[in-house]
C-alpha cells in the first residue's frame, strides 16, 4: 500500500487476503461464490492481445484502481497513461459440480476491457459503470488445479467521448483524480446449466401487489419458477408454476410500505424448476414503495406512497483519498450514509457516479432515497468514441440504459438525472430523446432531464442550482416538480485533514463549527420558506470534502465531522422540521406565473420629501397602476411585469390576509427580491428595512409591531419604497405562512387535496 496525502481510518484495516469480502450482489443471492479480490500481477502492455510469455513487473490490490494509494501502484502519470493498455493476471481454482456453469463477474471496469481465461478470450466489455459477467465454462481446463485469468484494460479518460463523470486529467477545483481499470469486486459463482439470470421486481402499492419477472438461461418449455414472499420468517404469499420471462402479480395485502422513516423490506425466494426438478434458487428482497409527482399546496410536488414528501439530501460524490472510486471497506461504504441520516437527511444525490450494489443495498436497509445521476460524457464532443466505430450519443444512451437496468430493483432509487449542468448535454431534440429512452427503460421512477443550467420542458423535474443560498426558479408551465438540486457549499477548513494546502474553490467560507452550524440552519430555514414557491426537494453540497473542494460537512479522510454533537443535533432538528412542515403562500410573488395583485406606484429620480406615502390616509389615485415585479435589466429568476427604470419607486397595495388564522400570525413571513435598498410598511408600521440587494427571493421576519397592526379579513396597507443605486433594479414581494405542518394540509382519503 502506498500513502496518499491523507488516508481514511479504514485503509489500515484492509486484509489483502480478504478484500471487500461481503457478498457483492445483495439483490440476487446464491450461497456459493468465490471472491477474486486481492493481490494480482500487473503491468503495462502494448495491446489487448493475450501473450503467454508476458512478464508482469508489479503487483496491484484488486479492486482498487491503479491511481489509488491502496492499490499499491498509485500511478498518477495520467496524461502519459491516457489510452494505454494495462494487464492484470491472477490464478484461481474452481470447485463447481459436474454439469454446472462458471460465471465470472465484474462489478465495474473503467472503461474498456478484454478478458482471457487460460489464454481463451471469454469476452469484452465497454462502459465504466455497469456490472457484467462472462460464462467461462468452456475456458476452464479440468486438468489444471489453477486456472489463469488475464484482464486487459484501456481508458482515454475525458478524451474518449464516453461517460467518465468527474474524472479529469489535471484534476483541480470540481474535477478529480481519474481512475483506470478494475474498481469493483471481481468474483465467481457456479450455477446450474438452467439458472436464473435476472429478476425484475416492481411494487404496486395501489393494487397491493409485487410484480416479479424471472429471466433464466438454457430453459425449456417445462421450466417454471416458484416465487415465495416472506415477512420476516413468515411466508405470506406464493406464486407457483410461474412462466419464465412473464410478469406475475403477487398479492401483498395490507402491505408495510417502505419509506426513510420505516424502510421495511420483504424477502423473496425464487426457485427454478425444470420438469418439476429444482435447478436453481436465489434469495432477494423488495420494498413496497411508490414515487410520483402530484398536486399539493397549489403546486406539483413529489409524493412518496401517495403522500407529499419533501426530499432533503446531500450531494454524495463517492470519492476516497486512498481508494479514489473504491471505498476501502464495506463499513467505509456505509459511513457517509450513516452520517447523512445523522444530519437528519432522507436522501442522497449520487453525483456523476454509480456505486457498487452494496451501497444501494445499504440505502434500502437504512431508508435513504437515492437520486441517481447518469455519468456524463465529455463537453461538446461529437462523432465517434475514440478507437471505436460507435456514435458518442448512441453510446451514452446504451450505457445509460445498462446502468438503469442494473439498479432497477432497488426501492431506494427514486429518480434518474440524465444530465448535470449541461455537461455532455446535446441540443433540445437529442435531450428529449434521452428522456424518452429513459422513460421507456423505467416508467416507474421520476426523470430529471438536467440538474441545473440547460433545462427543457421534458421529464418530471425542474431543477435549479444556486450557490450558496438555496433558490427555486420560475416554473410557469407547472408540469413538473421544482427542486433545488444543488446549493450550499459552505467551506470550513480543517488543518491536518486537507488534500491540498490551499484552494480557491469556495462558494462561501466560515471559520468555526458554530458559524457553519448557524449558516447551515439559516439555509434550511430559507428552504422551508421556498416551499411556498413550489420547492419540494433540496440537495446540500456536500457530505464530504473531495480533493480541492473543501465544502463538505465531513473532511475528505472521514476523520472529522465539522460540527460537534450538539451542533449536529441542531442541524438535524432543523432538517427534520423542514421535511415535516411546509410553507403556504398567502400573497404570492410574481414568479412562476402566479396571478398577482395590481399595485399603485410612483417612480422618479428624486426622493419624495414627505413620508405621507406610507400612511393609510394617503391618496394614491393619481399614481400609475401595474403588476409586480417592478424592474429593469436582466436578473435570473426575476419576473418583470412592470418597467421601473428610475432611481426610486414607491408602491402601495391592500391585502386582507383572509387565509391567515389568528393563531398563525406568528408564522407569517415576507418573501422579497430586492435590488437594492428598500423599506416595507404594513398599515404605516415599519415591517422590514433592508440594505444592499438579493439575487433571489429571500424570506425575512416581519417586525412584531407590524404583525400586531394586521387586521385579518380587513384591508391592510402594504407600502414599499425601493432605491436603485447601480446596475440592475428589481422589487417584488409576497407573504407566506412558514412552518405549517404538512399533515394538517393533507385531506382525508377520498377527498381532494
mmCIF file of N, CA, C and O in Angstrom, residues 607-615 618 650 721:
data_model
loop_
_atom_site.group_PDB
_atom_site.id
_atom_site.type_symbol
_atom_site.label_atom_id
_atom_site.label_comp_id
_atom_site.label_asym_id
_atom_site.label_seq_id
_atom_site.Cartn_x
_atom_site.Cartn_y
_atom_site.Cartn_z
ATOM 1 N N UNK A 607 -36.184 61.622 -4.637
ATOM 2 C CA UNK A 607 -36.844 61.045 -3.477
ATOM 3 C C UNK A 607 -37.981 61.948 -3.025
ATOM 4 O O UNK A 607 -37.867 63.183 -3.047
ATOM 5 N N UNK A 608 -39.105 61.340 -2.631
ATOM 6 C CA UNK A 608 -40.215 62.120 -2.099
ATOM 7 C C UNK A 608 -39.792 62.802 -0.800
ATOM 8 O O UNK A 608 -39.115 62.197 0.044
ATOM 9 N N UNK A 609 -40.198 64.055 -0.643
ATOM 10 C CA UNK A 609 -39.800 64.816 0.550
ATOM 11 C C UNK A 609 -40.703 64.562 1.746
ATOM 12 O O UNK A 609 -40.354 64.890 2.883
ATOM 13 N N UNK A 610 -41.855 63.939 1.506
ATOM 14 C CA UNK A 610 -42.804 63.660 2.581
ATOM 15 C C UNK A 610 -42.955 62.158 2.778
ATOM 16 O O UNK A 610 -42.844 61.378 1.824
ATOM 17 N N UNK A 611 -43.223 61.761 4.009
ATOM 18 C CA UNK A 611 -43.439 60.344 4.324
ATOM 19 C C UNK A 611 -44.909 59.950 4.289
ATOM 20 O O UNK A 611 -45.272 58.839 4.683
ATOM 21 N N UNK A 612 -45.750 60.821 3.825
ATOM 22 C CA UNK A 612 -47.184 60.517 3.846
ATOM 23 C C UNK A 612 -47.560 59.362 2.928
ATOM 24 O O UNK A 612 -48.634 58.765 3.098
ATOM 25 N N UNK A 613 -46.688 58.993 1.951
ATOM 26 C CA UNK A 613 -46.973 57.901 1.012
ATOM 27 C C UNK A 613 -47.210 56.567 1.718
ATOM 28 O O UNK A 613 -47.853 55.673 1.166
ATOM 29 N N UNK A 614 -46.685 56.432 2.940
ATOM 30 C CA UNK A 614 -46.820 55.151 3.646
ATOM 31 C C UNK A 614 -48.009 55.127 4.593
ATOM 32 O O UNK A 614 -48.253 54.115 5.258
ATOM 33 N N UNK A 615 -48.763 56.209 4.668
ATOM 34 C CA UNK A 615 -49.887 56.268 5.596
ATOM 35 C C UNK A 615 -51.156 55.737 4.943
ATOM 36 O O UNK A 615 -51.325 55.784 3.719
ATOM 37 N N UNK A 618 -53.230 58.288 2.792
ATOM 38 C CA UNK A 618 -52.636 58.907 1.605
ATOM 39 C C UNK A 618 -53.459 58.576 0.364
ATOM 40 O O UNK A 618 -53.868 57.432 0.158
ATOM 41 N N UNK A 650 -42.064 53.976 -5.364
ATOM 42 C CA UNK A 650 -42.943 53.889 -4.203
ATOM 43 C C UNK A 650 -44.165 53.075 -4.641
ATOM 44 O O UNK A 650 -44.732 53.309 -5.715
ATOM 45 N N UNK A 721 -40.980 51.328 -0.388
ATOM 46 C CA UNK A 721 -40.049 52.262 -1.011
ATOM 47 C C UNK A 721 -38.790 51.491 -1.371
ATOM 48 O O UNK A 721 -38.239 50.764 -0.541
#
